[in-house]
PDB file of C-alpha atoms in Angstrom:
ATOM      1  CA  UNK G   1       0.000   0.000   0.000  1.00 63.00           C
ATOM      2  CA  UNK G   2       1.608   3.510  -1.167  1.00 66.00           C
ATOM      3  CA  UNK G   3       1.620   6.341   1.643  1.00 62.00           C
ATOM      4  CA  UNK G   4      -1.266   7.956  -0.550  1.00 68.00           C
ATOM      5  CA  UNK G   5      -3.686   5.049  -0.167  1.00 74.00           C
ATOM      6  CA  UNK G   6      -2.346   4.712   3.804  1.00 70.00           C
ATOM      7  CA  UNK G   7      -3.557   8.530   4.070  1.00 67.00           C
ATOM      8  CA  UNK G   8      -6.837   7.678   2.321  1.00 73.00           C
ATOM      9  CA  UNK G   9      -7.602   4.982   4.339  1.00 76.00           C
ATOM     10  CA  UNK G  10      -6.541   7.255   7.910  1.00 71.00           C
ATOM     11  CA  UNK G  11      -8.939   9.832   6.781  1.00 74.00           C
ATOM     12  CA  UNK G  12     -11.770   7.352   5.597  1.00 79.00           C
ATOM     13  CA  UNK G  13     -11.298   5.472   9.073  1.00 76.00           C
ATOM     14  CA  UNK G  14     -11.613   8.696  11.179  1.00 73.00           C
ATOM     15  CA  UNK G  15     -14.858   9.153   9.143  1.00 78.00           C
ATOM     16  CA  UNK G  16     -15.992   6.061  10.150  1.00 81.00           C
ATOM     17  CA  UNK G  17     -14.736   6.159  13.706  1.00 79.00           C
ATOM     18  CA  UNK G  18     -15.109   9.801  14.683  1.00 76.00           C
ATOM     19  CA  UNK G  19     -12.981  12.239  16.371  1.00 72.00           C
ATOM     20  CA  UNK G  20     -12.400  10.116  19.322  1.00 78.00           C
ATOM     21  CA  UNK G  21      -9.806   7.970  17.830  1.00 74.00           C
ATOM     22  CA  UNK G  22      -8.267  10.636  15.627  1.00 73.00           C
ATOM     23  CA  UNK G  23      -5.078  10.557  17.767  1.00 74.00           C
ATOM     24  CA  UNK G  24      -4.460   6.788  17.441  1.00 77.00           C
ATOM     25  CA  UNK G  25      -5.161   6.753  13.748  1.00 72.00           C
ATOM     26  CA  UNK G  26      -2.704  10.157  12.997  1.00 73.00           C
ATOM     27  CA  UNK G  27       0.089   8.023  15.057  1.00 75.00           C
ATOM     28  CA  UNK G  28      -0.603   4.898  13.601  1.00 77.00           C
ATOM     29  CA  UNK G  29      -0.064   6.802   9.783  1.00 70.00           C
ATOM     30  CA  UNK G  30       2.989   8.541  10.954  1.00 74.00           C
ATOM     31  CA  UNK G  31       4.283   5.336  12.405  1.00 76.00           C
ATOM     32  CA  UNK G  32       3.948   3.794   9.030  1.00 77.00           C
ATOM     33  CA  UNK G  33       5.124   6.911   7.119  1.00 73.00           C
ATOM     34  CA  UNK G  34       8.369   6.530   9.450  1.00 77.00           C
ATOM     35  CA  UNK G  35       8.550   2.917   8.848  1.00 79.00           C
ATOM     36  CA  UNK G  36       8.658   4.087   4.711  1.00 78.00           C
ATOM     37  CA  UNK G  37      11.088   6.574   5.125  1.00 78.00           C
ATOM     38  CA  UNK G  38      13.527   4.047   7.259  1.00 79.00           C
ATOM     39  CA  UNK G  39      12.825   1.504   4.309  1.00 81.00           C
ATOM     40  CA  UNK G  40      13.876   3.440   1.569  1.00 80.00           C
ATOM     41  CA  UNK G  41      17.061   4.720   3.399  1.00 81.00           C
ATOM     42  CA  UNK G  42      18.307   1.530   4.588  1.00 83.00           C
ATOM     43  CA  UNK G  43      17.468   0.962   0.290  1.00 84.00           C
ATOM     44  CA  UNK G  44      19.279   3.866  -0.536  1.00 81.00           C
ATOM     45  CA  UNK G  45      22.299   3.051   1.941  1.00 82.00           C
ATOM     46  CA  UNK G  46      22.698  -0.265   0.832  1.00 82.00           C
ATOM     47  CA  UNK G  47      22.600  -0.087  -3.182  1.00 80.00           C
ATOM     48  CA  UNK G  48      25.647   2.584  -2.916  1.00 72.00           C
ATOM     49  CA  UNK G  49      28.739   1.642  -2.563  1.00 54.00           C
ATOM     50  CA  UNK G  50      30.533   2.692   0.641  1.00 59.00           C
ATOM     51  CA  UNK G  51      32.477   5.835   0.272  1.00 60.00           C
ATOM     52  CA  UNK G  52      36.360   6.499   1.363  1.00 57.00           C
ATOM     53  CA  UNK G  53      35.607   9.838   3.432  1.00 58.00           C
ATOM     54  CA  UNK G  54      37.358  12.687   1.455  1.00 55.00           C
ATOM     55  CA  UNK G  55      40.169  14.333   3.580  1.00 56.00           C
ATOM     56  CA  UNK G  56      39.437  17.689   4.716  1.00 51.00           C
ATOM     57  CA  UNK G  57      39.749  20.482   1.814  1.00 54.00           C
ATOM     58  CA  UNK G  58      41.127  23.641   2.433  1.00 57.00           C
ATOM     59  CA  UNK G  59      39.033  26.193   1.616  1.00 57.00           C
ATOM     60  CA  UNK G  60      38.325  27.132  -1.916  1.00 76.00           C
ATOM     61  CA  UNK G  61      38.745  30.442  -3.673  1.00 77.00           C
ATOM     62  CA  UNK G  62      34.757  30.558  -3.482  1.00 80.00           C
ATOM     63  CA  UNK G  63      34.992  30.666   0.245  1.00 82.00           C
ATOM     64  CA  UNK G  64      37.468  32.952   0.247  1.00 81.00           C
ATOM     65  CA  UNK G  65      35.797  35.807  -1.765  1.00 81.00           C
ATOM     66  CA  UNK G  66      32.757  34.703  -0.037  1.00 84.00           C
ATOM     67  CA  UNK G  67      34.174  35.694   3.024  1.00 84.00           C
ATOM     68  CA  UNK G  68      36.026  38.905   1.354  1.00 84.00           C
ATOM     69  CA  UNK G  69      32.696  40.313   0.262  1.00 86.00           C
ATOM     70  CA  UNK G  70      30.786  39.667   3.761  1.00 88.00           C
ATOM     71  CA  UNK G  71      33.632  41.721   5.303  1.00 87.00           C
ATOM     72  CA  UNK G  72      33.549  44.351   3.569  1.00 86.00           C
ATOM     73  CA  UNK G  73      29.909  45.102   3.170  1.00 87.00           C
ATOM     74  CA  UNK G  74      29.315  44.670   6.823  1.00 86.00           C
ATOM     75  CA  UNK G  75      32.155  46.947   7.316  1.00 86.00           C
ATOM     76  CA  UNK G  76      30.786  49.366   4.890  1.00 87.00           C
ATOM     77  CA  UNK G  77      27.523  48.803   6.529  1.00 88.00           C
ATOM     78  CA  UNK G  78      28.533  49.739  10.190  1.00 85.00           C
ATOM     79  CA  UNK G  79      31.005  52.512   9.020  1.00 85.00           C
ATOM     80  CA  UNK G  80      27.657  54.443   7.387  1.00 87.00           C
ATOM     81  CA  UNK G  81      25.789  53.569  10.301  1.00 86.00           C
ATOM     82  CA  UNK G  82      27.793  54.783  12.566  1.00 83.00           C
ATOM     83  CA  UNK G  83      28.777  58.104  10.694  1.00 83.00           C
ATOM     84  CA  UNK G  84      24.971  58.701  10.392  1.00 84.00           C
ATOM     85  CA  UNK G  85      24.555  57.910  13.994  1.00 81.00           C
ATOM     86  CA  UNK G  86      26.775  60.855  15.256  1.00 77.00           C
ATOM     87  CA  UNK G  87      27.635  61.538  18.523  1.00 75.00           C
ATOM     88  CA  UNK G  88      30.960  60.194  18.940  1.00 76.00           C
ATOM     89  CA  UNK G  89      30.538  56.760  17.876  1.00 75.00           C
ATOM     90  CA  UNK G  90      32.864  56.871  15.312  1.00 76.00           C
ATOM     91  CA  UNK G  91      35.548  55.189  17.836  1.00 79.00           C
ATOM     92  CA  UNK G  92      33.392  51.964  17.795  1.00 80.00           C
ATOM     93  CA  UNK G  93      35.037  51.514  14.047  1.00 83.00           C
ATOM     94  CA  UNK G  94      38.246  50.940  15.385  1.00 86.00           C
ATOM     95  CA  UNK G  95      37.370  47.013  16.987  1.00 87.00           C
ATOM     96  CA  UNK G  96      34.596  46.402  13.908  1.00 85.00           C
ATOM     97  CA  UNK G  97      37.443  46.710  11.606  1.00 86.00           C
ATOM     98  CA  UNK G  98      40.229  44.900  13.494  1.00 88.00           C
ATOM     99  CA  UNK G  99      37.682  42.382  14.479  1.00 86.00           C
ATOM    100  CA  UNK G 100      37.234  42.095  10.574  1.00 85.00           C
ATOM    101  CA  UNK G 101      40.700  41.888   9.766  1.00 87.00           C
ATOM    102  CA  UNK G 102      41.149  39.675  12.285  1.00 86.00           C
ATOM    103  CA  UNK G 103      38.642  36.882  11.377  1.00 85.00           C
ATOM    104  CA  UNK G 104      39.775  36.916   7.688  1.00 83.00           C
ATOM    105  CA  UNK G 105      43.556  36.542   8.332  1.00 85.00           C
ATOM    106  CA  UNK G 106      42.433  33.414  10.817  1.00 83.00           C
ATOM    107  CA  UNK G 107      40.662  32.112   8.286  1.00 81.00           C
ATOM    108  CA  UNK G 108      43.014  32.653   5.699  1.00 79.00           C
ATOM    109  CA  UNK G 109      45.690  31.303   7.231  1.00 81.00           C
ATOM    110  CA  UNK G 110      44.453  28.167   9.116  1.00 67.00           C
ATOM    111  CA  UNK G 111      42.550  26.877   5.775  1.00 59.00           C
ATOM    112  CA  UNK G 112      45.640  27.577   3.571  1.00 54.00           C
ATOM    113  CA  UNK G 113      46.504  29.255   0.239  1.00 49.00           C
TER     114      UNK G 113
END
């Protein structure tokens, strides 16, 4: 029986049996639903062959300009903010930036070049 005709006959049973067993009949479906979903992974799992896990990749030039572009607009970002903002707060640029800095040397340098 296909989940649609397991759903067909949930909702045709709580028809017949009313409200007061709506509980049992929704757990009883999703107990079957998860018993389908288990089936077809344990399928999946075992028609592929078992993979050599790859060794970890440094990060790719993707990541890198990724990360390039984040940093700056968010930089950008808090530098306008903060010059609209007034009042003194310009001094709060000094750790945004060197916090900035900071992260993308780290993560330059610990993922290699």
């Amino acid at each position: 029986m296909t989940t649609g005709d397991e759903l067909k006959a949930a909702v045709s049973a709580r028809r017949d049996l009313g409200p007061d067993f709506e509980d049992a009949l929704v757990e009883s479906f999703l107990d079957k639903v998860g018993q389908e979903v288990d089936r077809r992974v344990d399928e999946r799992l075992s028609t592929t062959a078992p993979r050599a896990k790859a060794p970890v990749s440094r990060s790719s030039e993707g990541q890198r300009l990724a990360l390039a572009i984040v940093s700056l607009s968010l930089g950008t970002l808090s530098t306008v903010a903060l010059a609209f903002a007034g009042g003194g707060r310009m001094t709060a640029l000094v750790p945004i930036w060197v916090g900035i800095i900071i992260v993308n040397v780290v993560f330059n340098s610990s993922r290699g070049k």
